[in-house]
Backbone as CSV, one residue per row, in Angstrom:
resi,resn,N_x,N_y,N_z,CA_x,CA_y,CA_z,C_x,C_y,C_z
1,UNK,-1.528,3.178,12.303,-2.475,3.624,11.282,-3.769,3.893,11.901
2,UNK,-4.478,4.945,11.621,-5.741,5.330,12.256,-6.772,4.318,11.794
3,UNK,-7.789,4.096,12.685,-8.870,3.167,12.395,-9.597,3.538,11.063
4,UNK,-9.853,4.870,10.839,-10.461,5.257,9.618,-9.704,4.883,8.421
5,UNK,-8.388,4.810,8.467,-7.538,4.419,7.385,-7.746,2.896,7.112
6,UNK,-7.849,2.115,8.175,-7.997,0.707,8.063,-9.356,0.380,7.485
7,UNK,-10.344,1.112,7.803,-11.715,0.844,7.262,-11.907,1.107,5.808
8,UNK,-10.973,1.862,5.190,-11.128,2.140,3.739,-10.824,0.960,2.932
9,UNK,-11.512,0.758,1.790,-11.242,-0.371,0.907,-10.107,-0.072,-0.070
10,UNK,-9.946,1.150,-0.462,-8.948,1.658,-1.431,-8.076,2.728,-0.713
11,UNK,-6.844,2.782,-1.170,-5.942,3.916,-0.735,-5.558,4.678,-1.907
12,UNK,-6.264,5.798,-2.155,-6.034,6.652,-3.322,-4.675,7.299,-3.252
13,UNK,-4.110,7.804,-4.357,-2.868,8.464,-4.355,-2.851,9.709,-3.445
14,UNK,-3.996,10.326,-3.231,-4.093,11.486,-2.337,-4.177,11.115,-0.876
15,UNK,-4.431,9.919,-0.517,-4.562,9.470,0.867,-3.074,9.422,1.447
16,UNK,-2.997,9.576,2.750,-1.730,9.493,3.479,-1.176,8.113,3.352
17,UNK,0.162,8.049,3.281,0.864,6.746,3.206,2.094,6.877,4.191
18,UNK,2.283,5.842,4.960,3.388,5.847,5.906,4.789,6.163,5.281
19,UNK,5.521,7.016,5.871,6.898,7.292,5.338,7.852,6.177,5.638
20,UNK,7.676,5.487,6.732,8.608,4.433,7.130,7.789,3.185,7.339
21,UNK,7.661,2.285,6.337,6.948,1.049,6.462,7.475,0.082,7.493
22,UNK,8.743,0.222,7.824,9.366,-0.610,8.814,8.682,-0.500,10.151
23,UNK,8.085,0.660,10.417,7.439,0.926,11.709,6.003,0.468,11.726
24,UNK,5.435,0.002,10.607,4.038,-0.390,10.567,4.006,-1.890,10.965
25,UNK,3.098,-2.181,11.956,2.920,-3.563,12.377,2.482,-4.456,11.217
26,UNK,2.794,-5.752,11.309,2.472,-6.696,10.246,1.034,-6.642,9.754
27,UNK,0.094,-6.714,10.781,-1.340,-6.752,10.389,-1.798,-5.452,9.665
28,UNK,-1.250,-4.317,10.051,-1.592,-3.015,9.321,-0.889,-3.008,8.017
29,UNK,0.249,-3.583,7.841,0.919,-3.594,6.576,0.150,-4.446,5.566
30,UNK,-0.457,-5.564,6.076,-1.235,-6.412,5.201,-2.531,-5.660,4.770
31,UNK,-3.121,-4.894,5.682,-4.335,-4.088,5.280,-3.921,-3.074,4.281
32,UNK,-2.825,-2.386,4.523,-2.338,-1.350,3.650,-2.093,-1.942,2.239
33,UNK,-1.447,-3.072,2.186,-1.162,-3.821,0.906,-2.514,-4.080,0.174
34,UNK,-3.481,-4.627,0.898,-4.814,-4.880,0.255,-5.429,-3.578,-0.367
35,UNK,-5.329,-2.507,0.429,-5.914,-1.292,-0.081,-5.246,-0.792,-1.289
36,UNK,-3.949,-0.858,-1.325,-3.135,-0.356,-2.472,-3.409,-1.303,-3.681
37,UNK,-3.498,-2.610,-3.423,-3.795,-3.544,-4.459,-5.142,-3.248,-5.123
38,UNK,-6.167,-3.030,-4.248,-7.478,-2.730,-4.773,-7.468,-1.428,-5.600
39,UNK,-6.755,-0.436,-5.156,-6.622,0.854,-5.846,-5.943,0.662,-7.162
40,UNK,-4.845,-0.117,-7.153,-4.150,-0.458,-8.451,-5.107,-1.134,-9.459
41,UNK,-5.831,-2.155,-8.995,-6.815,-2.813,-9.865,-7.786,-1.853,-10.387
42,UNK,-8.340,-0.949,-9.464,-9.370,-0.026,-9.867,-8.841,0.969,-10.989
43,UNK,-7.629,1.430,-10.768,-7.017,2.382,-11.729,-6.851,1.709,-13.104
44,UNK,-6.395,0.487,-13.120,-6.150,-0.251,-14.340,-7.456,-0.485,-15.148
45,UNK,-8.538,-0.827,-14.362,-9.840,-1.032,-15.016,-10.422,0.241,-15.483
46,UNK,-10.340,1.336,-14.713,-10.998,2.618,-15.102,-10.147,3.446,-16.025
47,UNK,-8.865,3.423,-15.879,-7.979,4.303,-16.640,-7.106,3.616,-17.627
48,UNK,-7.021,2.301,-17.539,-6.187,1.574,-18.518,-4.754,1.436,-17.979
49,UNK,-4.428,2.214,-16.931,-3.044,2.062,-16.419,-3.097,2.626,-14.959
50,UNK,-2.092,2.209,-14.121,-2.063,2.639,-12.762,-1.508,4.062,-12.594
51,UNK,-1.893,4.720,-11.658,-1.313,6.013,-11.236,0.094,5.786,-10.781
52,UNK,1.095,6.613,-11.155,2.460,6.375,-10.710,2.642,6.269,-9.196
53,UNK,1.903,7.058,-8.504,2.013,7.050,-7.030,1.534,5.701,-6.474
54,UNK,0.456,5.170,-7.033,-0.089,3.857,-6.563,0.968,2.750,-6.921
55,UNK,1.461,2.821,-8.017,2.486,1.844,-8.561,3.705,1.932,-7.627
56,UNK,4.140,3.159,-7.219,5.325,3.247,-6.342,4.963,2.670,-4.987
57,UNK,3.816,2.921,-4.451,3.386,2.398,-3.183,3.354,0.833,-3.189
58,UNK,2.819,0.291,-4.293,2.816,-1.154,-4.453,4.234,-1.709,-4.387
59,UNK,5.129,-1.074,-5.058,6.540,-1.475,-5.113,7.158,-1.424,-3.699
60,UNK,6.892,-0.321,-2.971,7.458,-0.067,-1.668,6.919,-1.173,-0.647
61,UNK,5.691,-1.519,-0.826,5.072,-2.546,0.062,5.722,-3.908,-0.265
62,UNK,5.857,-4.233,-1.537,6.534,-5.422,-1.956,7.955,-5.560,-1.383
63,UNK,8.703,-4.478,-1.420,10.014,-4.414,-0.840,10.040,-4.660,0.691
64,UNK,9.099,-4.032,1.307,8.999,-4.185,2.848,8.701,-5.656,3.136
65,UNK,7.740,-6.211,2.423,7.425,-7.627,2.715,8.643,-8.507,2.428
66,UNK,9.394,-8.240,1.404,10.582,-9.055,1.073,11.628,-8.859,2.217
67,UNK,11.770,-7.623,2.632,12.739,-7.428,3.766,12.337,-8.091,5.042
68,UNK,11.000,-8.140,5.350,10.549,-8.793,6.519,10.739,-10.320,6.435
69,UNK,10.548,-10.826,5.270,10.791,-12.307,5.034,12.236,-12.730,5.265
70,UNK,13.138,-11.734,5.036,14.541,-12.056,5.250,14.974,-11.948,6.722
71,UNK,14.156,-11.311,7.541,14.496,-11.163,9.010,14.208,-12.411,9.696
């Protein structure tokens, strides 16, 4: 993940998202998860509900963390 991506606080639905989370190192995955969680919280507060893309990304990250815990 590029440094500019890591420096962002939120990951909007229009921002790039890795196609294969399995290839993302643990520390970058944790940063990505924080960015998506912040975006999810922001969308719920401002719009009353999350954007479907943000919700999907949150789900994908949870699945990847679960898969890594099993390894």
